[in-house]
Short mmCIF file of C-alpha atoms and ligand atoms in Angstrom, two decimals:
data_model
loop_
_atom_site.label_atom_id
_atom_site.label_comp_id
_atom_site.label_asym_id
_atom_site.label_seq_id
_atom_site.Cartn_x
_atom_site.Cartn_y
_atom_site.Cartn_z
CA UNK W 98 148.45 87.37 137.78
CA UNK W 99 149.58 87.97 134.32
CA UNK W 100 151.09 91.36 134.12
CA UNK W 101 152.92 92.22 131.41
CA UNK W 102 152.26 91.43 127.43
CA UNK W 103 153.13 92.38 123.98
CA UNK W 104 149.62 94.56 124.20
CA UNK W 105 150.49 96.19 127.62
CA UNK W 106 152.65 96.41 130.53
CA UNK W 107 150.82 96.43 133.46
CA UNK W 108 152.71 97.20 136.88
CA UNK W 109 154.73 100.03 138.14
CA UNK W 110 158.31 99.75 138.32
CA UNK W 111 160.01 102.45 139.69
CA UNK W 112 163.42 102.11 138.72
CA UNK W 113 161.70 101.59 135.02
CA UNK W 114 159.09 104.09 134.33
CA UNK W 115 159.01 104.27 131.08
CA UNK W 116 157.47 100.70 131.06
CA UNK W 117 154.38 102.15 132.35
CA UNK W 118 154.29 105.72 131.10
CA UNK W 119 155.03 104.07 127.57
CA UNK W 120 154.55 100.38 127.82
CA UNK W 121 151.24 100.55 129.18
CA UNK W 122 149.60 102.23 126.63
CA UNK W 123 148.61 101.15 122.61
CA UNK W 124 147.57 102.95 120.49
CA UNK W 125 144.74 101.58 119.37
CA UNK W 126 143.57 97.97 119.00
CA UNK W 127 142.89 95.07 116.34
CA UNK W 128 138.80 94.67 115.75
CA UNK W 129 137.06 90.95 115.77
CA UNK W 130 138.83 87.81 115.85
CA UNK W 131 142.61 88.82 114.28
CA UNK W 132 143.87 85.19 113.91
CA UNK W 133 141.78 84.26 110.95
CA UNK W 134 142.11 87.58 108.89
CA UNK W 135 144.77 88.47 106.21
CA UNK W 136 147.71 91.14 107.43
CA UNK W 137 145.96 93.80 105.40
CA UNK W 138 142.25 93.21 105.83
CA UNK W 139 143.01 93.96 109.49
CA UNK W 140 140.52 96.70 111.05
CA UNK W 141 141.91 98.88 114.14
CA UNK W 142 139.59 100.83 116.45
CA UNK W 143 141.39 104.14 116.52
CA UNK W 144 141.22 103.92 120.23
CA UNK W 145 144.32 104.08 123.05
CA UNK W 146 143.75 101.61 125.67
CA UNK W 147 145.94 101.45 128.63
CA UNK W 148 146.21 101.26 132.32
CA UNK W 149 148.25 99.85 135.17
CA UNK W 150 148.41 99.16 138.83
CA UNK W 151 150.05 101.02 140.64
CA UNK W 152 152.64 99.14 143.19
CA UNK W 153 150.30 100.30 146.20
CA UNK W 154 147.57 98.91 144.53
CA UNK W 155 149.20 95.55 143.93
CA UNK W 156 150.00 95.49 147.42
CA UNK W 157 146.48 96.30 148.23
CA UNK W 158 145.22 93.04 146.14
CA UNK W 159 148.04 90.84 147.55
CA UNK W 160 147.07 91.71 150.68
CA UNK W 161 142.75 90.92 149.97
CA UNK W 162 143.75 88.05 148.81
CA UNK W 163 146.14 87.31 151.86
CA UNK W 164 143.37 88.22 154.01
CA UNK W 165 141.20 85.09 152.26
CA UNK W 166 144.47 82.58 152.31
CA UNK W 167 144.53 83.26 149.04
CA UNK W 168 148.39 83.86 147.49
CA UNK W 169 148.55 86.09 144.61
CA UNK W 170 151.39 84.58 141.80
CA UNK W 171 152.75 87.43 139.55
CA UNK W 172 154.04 86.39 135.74
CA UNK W 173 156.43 88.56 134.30
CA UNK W 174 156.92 87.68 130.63
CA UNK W 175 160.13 86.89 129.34
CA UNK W 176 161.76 86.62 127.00
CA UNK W 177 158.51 86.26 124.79
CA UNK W 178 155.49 88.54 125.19
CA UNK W 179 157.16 91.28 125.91
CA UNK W 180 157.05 93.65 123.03
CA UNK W 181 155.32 96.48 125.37
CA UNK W 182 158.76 96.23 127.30
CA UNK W 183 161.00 96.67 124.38
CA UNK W 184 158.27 99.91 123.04
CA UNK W 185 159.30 102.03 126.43
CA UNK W 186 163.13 100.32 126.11
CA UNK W 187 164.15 99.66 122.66
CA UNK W 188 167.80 98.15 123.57
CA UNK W 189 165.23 95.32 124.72
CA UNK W 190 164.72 94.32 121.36
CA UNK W 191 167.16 92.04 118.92
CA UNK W 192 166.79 95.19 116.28
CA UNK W 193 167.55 98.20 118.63
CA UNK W 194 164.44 99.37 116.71
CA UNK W 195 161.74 101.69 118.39
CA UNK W 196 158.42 99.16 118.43
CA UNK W 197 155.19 100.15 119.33
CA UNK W 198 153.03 98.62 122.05
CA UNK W 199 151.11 95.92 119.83
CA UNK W 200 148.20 96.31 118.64
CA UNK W 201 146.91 93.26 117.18
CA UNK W 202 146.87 89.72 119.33
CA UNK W 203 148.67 86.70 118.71
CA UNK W 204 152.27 86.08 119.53
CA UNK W 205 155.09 88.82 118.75
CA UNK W 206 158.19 88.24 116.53
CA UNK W 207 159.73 90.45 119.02
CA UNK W 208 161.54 88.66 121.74
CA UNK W 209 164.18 90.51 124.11
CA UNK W 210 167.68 90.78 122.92
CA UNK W 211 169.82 87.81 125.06
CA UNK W 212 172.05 90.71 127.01
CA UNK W 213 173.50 90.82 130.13
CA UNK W 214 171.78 93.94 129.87
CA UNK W 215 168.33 93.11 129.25
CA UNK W 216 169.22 90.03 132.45
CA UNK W 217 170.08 92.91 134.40
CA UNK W 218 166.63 94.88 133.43
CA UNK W 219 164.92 91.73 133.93
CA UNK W 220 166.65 91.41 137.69
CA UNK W 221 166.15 94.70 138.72
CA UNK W 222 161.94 94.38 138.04
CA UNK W 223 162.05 91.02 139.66
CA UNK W 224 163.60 92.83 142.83
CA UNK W 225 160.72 95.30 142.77
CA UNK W 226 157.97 92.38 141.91
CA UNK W 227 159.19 90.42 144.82
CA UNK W 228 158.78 93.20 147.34
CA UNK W 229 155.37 93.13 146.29
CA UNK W 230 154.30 89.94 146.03
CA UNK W 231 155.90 87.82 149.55
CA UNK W 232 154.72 84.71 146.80
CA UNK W 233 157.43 81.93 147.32
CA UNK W 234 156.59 81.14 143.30
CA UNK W 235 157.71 83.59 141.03
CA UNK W 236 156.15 83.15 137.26
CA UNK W 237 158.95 84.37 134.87
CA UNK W 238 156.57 83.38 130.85
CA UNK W 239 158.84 81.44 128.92
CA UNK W 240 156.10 80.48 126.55
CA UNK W 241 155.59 81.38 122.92
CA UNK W 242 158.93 82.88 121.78
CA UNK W 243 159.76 82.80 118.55
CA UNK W 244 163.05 82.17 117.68
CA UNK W 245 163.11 83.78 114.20
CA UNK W 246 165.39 87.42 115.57
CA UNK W 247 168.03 85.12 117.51
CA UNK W 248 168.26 83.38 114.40
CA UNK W 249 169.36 86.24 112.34
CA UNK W 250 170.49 88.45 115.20
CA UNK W 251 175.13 88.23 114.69
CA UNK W 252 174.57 89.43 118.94
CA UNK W 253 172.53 86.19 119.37
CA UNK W 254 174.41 83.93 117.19
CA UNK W 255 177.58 85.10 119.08
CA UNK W 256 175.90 84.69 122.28
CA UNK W 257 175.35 81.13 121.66
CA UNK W 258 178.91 80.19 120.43
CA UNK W 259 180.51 81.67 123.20
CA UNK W 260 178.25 80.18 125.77
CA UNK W 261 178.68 76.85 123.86
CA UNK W 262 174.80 76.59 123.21
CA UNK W 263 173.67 73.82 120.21
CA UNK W 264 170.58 76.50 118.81
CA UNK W 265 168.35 79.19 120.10
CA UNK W 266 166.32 76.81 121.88
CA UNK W 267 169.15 75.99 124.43
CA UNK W 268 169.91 79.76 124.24
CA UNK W 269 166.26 79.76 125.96
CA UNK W 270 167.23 77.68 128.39
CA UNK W 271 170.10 79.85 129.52
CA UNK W 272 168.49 82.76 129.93
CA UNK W 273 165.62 80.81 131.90
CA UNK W 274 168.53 79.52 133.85
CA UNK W 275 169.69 82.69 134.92
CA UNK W 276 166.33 83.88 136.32
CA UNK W 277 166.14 80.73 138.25
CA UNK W 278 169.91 81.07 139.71
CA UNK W 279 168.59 84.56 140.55
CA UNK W 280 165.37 83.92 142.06
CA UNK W 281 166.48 80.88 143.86
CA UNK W 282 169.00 82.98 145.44
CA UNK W 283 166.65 85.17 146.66
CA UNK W 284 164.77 82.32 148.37
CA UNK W 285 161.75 81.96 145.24
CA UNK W 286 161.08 79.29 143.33
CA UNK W 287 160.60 80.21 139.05
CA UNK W 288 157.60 78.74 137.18
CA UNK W 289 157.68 78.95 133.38
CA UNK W 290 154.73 77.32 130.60
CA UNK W 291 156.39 74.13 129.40
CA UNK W 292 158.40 75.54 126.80
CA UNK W 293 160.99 76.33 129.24
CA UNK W 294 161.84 72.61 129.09
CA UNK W 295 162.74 73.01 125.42
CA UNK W 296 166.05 72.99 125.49
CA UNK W 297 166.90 71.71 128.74
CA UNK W 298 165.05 72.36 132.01
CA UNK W 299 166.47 74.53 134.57
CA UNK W 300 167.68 73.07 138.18
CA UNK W 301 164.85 74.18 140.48
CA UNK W 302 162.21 75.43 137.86
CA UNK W 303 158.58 74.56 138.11
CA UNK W 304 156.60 73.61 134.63
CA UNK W 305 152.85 75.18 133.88
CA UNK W 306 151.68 72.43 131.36
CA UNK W 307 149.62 74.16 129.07
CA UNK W 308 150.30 72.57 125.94
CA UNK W 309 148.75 69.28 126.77
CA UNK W 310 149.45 67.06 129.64
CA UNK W 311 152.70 64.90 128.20
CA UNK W 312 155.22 67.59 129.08
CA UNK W 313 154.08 68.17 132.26
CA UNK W 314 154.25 64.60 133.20
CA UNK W 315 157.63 64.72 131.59
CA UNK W 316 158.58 67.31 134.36
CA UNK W 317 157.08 65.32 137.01
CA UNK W 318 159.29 61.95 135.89
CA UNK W 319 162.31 63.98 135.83
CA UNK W 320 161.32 64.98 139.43
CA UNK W 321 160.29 68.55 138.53
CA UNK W 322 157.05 70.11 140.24
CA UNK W 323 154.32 70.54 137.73
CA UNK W 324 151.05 73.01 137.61
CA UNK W 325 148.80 71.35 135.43
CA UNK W 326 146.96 73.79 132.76
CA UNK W 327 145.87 71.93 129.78
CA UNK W 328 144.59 74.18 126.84
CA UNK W 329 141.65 71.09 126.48
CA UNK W 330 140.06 71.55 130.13
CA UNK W 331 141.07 74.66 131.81
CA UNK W 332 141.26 76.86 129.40
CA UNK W 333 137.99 79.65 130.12
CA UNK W 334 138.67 81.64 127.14
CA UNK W 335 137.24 79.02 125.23
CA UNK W 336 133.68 79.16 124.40
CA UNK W 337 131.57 77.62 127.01
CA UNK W 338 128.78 76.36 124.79
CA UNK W 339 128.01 77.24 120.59
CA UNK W 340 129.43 79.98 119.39
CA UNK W 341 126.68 81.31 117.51
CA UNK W 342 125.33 82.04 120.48
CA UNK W 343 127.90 83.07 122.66
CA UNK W 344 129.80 86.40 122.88
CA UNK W 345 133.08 86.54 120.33
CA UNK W 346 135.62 83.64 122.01
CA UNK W 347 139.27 83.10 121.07
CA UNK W 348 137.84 79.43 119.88
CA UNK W 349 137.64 76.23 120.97
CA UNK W 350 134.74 74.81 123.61
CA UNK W 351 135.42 73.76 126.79
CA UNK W 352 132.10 73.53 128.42
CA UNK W 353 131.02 73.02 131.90
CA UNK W 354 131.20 68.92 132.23
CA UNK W 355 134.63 68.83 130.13
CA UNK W 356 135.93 70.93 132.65
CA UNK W 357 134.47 69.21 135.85
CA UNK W 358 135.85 65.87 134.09
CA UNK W 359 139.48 67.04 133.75
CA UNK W 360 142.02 64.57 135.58
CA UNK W 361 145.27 66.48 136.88
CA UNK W 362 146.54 63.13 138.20
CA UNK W 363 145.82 60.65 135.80
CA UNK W 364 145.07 56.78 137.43
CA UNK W 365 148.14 54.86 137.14
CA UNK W 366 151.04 57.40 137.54
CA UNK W 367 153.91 55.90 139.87
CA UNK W 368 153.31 57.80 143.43
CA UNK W 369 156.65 59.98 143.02
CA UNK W 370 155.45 61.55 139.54
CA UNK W 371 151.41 62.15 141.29
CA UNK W 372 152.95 63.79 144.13
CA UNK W 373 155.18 66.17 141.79
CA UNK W 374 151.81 67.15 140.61
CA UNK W 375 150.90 70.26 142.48
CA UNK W 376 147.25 71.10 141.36
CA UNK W 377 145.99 72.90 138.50
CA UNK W 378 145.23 76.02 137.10
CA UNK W 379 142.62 77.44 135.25
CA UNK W 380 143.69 80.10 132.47
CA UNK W 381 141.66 83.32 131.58
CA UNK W 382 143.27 85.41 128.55
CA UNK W 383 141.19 88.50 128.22
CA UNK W 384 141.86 90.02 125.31
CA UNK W 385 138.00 89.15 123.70
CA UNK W 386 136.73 90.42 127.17
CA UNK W 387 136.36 94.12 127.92
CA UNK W 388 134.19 94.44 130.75
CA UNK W 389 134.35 92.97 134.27
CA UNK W 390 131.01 91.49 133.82
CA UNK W 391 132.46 88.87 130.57
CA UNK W 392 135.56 88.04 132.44
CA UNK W 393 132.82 86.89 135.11
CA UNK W 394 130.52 85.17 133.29
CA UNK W 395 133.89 82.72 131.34
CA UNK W 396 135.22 82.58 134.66
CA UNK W 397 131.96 81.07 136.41
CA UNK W 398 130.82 78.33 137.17
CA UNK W 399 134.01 76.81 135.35
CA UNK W 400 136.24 78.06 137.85
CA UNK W 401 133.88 76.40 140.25
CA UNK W 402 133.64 72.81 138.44
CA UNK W 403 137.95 73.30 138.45
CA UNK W 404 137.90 74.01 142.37
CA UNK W 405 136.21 70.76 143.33
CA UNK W 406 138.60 68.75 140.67
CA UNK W 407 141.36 69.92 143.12
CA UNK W 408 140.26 69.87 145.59
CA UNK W 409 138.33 66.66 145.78
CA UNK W 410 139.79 63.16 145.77
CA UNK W 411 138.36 61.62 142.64
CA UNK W 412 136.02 58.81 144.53
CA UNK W 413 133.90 61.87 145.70
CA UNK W 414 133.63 63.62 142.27
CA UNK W 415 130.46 63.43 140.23
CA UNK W 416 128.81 66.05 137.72
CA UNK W 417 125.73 65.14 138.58
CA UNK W 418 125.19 65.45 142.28
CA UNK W 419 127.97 68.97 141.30
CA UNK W 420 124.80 70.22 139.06
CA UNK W 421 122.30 69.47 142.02
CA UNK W 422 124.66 71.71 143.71
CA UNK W 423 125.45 74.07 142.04
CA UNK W 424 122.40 76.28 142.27
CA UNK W 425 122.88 77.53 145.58
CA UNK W 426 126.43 78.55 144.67
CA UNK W 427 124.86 80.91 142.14
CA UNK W 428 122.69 82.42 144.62
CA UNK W 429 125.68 83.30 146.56
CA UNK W 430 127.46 84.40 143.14
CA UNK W 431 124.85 86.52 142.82
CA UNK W 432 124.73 88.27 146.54
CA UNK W 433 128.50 88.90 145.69
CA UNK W 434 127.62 90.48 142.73
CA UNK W 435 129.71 88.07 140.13
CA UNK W 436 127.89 87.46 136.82
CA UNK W 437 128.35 83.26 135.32
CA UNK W 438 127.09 81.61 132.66
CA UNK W 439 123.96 79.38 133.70
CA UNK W 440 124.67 75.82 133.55
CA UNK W 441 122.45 74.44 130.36
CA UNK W 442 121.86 74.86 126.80
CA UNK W 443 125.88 73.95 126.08
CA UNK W 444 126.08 71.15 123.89
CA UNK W 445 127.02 71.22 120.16
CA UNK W 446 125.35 69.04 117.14
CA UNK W 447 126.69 66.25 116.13
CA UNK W 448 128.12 68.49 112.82
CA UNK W 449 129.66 71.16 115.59
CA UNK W 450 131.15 68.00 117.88
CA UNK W 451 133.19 66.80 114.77
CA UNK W 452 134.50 70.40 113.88
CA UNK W 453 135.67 70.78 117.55
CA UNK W 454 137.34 67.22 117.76
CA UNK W 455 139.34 67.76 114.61
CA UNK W 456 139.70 71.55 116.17
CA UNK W 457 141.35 69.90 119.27
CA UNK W 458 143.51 67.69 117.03
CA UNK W 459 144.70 70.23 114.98
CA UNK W 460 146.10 72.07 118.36
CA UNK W 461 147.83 69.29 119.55
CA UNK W 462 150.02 68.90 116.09
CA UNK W 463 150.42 72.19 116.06
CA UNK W 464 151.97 72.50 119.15
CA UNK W 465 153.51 69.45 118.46
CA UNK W 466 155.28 70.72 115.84
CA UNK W 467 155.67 74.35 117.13
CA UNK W 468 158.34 72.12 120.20
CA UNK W 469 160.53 70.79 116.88
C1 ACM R 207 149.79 80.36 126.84
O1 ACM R 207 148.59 80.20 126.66
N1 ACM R 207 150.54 80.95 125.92
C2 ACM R 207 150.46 79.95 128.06
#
């Protein structure tokens, strides 16, 4: 349950209130798709959008979910994707500067300052989040953050030489390091997205492999355990079928039968590195979704495709007898109320296919790149 963000943050801390009295609030909000528009031909709405839950509500979900064997995972951000963090506590930040909570989407320049002080902040919320959430897995971010203030930051630069660290990616790794030591001391285990392994992967971390599948398997040789959430297949903010048709999508397509096809455990691993493979996850940004009813309708029936890839040995999969299916689980969608996207009417021309593929290429050197 991803809680906090450069946008918003989204949970009551009570020993921190000014991340929800300020943090969980922007001002107003970035119109359309921001990632392909110039810096000054952005449009904003004008509007302040905010909201949290309140710690008796998270215990109230944590406990629904308990109730249905289902246990709830929190993510707290760090030290990326927190710029709503460093608006309600600017000694946070690398600049000491006072930030607003962001209002466009992408990733933030604005990482947290590498402190003991911002480690303690960073403790002290963990302590609350893990009275909340009995979770044994505590997800602690670690993706997407920049490196561009430690680089210029004299605290971070002296951070690094007297903790003997090679570059700010190492410096990373400390500071993932430290949440480990401290949540494996309080009997949790840490998850991070696989750019926690960037400069060295902490002792008893486990690695969300988002940015392909090659790190996570990476993880799972060096006898890590790995959550597999590749961008390609289990990613539901991507558009489901064309996206001339389809409501305004972060990008990409990932329909119904790419996701049902995914392999988490790819034939041929060695039995040690399958077995470090824990499952999979499906991922559901929602910053292109503003009502209930569109989170729904990405979520389903992908979400259901995903649950039989895990939880069926791969002899018994097939999309076709899943299709024949999956009409009655719609009908009971729809006595619950949940809103999906009927199955149908997804694939692209030939024109559309090609765009995509070079699309999907174009991700994987980027992130490629984005790990030099
Ligand atoms: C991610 O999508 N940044 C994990």
């Amino acid at each position: 349950w991803h809680l906090t963000e450069d946008q918003g943050w989204r949970i009551e801390i009570k020993r921190y209130p000014k991340l929800t009295t300020v943090g969980s609030v922007r001002a107003q909000t970035v119109v359309g798709h921001p990632l392909f528009q110039d810096e000054d031909e952005k449009v904003f709405d004008g509007i302040a959008h905010g909201g949290f839950y309140s710690q008796q509500q998270v215990k109230e979900v944590v406990a629904y979910a308990a109730a249905r064997h289902v246990t709830v995972v929190p993510e707290i951000e760090f030290p990326g994707h927190a710029q709503a963090a460093i608006a309600a506590y600017p000694e946070l930040g690398n600049t000491g500067k006072q930030l607003k909570v962001w209002e466009d989407w992408g990733i933030s320049k604005n990482t947290l300052k590498p402190s003991d002080e911002t480690l303690d902040f960073y403790r002290n919320v963990l302590t609350e989040v893990m009275v909340m959430f009995p979770s044994p897995y505590i997800h602690i971010g670690g993706d997407e953050a920049p490196k561009d203030q430690w680089e210029e930051s004299p605290f971070a630069q002296q951070r690094m030489e007297q903790l003997g660290l090679a570059d700010a990616n190492e410096l990373q790794s400390w500071l993932i390091q430290q949440m480990d030591d401290f949540l494996t001391a309080n009997g949790r285990r840490l998850i991070g997205w696989d750019e926690i392994m960037q400069g060295g992967l902490s002792t008893n971390a486990t690695v969300m492999s988002w940015r392909g599948m090659e790190r996570g398997l990476e993880a799972a040789e060096a006898g890590h355990d790995v959550i597999m959430a590749p961008t390609e297949w289990t990613y539901f903010d991507y558009y489901q079928a064309d996206p001339e048709v389809e409501p305004l999508a972060i990008g990409s397509y990932t329909p119904l039968v790419k996701v049902y096809h995914f392999e988490p455990t790819p034939a041929g691993l060695p039995s040690e590195v399958r077995q470090r493979i824990l499952g999979a996850q499906g991922q559901l940004w929602t910053e292109f979704m503003k009502t209930p009813e569109h989170l729904e309708y990405m979520a389903y029936p992908r979400a259901a495709a995903l649950a039989e890839v895990v939880w069926s040995p791969r002899e018994n999969r097939n999309y076709d007898n899943f299709l024949r299916r999956l009409p009655r689980h719609m009908q009971r969608l729809e006595v619950l109320g949940v809103n999906y996207r009927p199955p149908g009417n997804d694939e692209l021309d030939a024109w559309d296919s090609l765009k995509q593929w070079l699309f999907h290429k174009a991700i994987g050197i980027y992130f490629w790149f984005s790990d030099l």
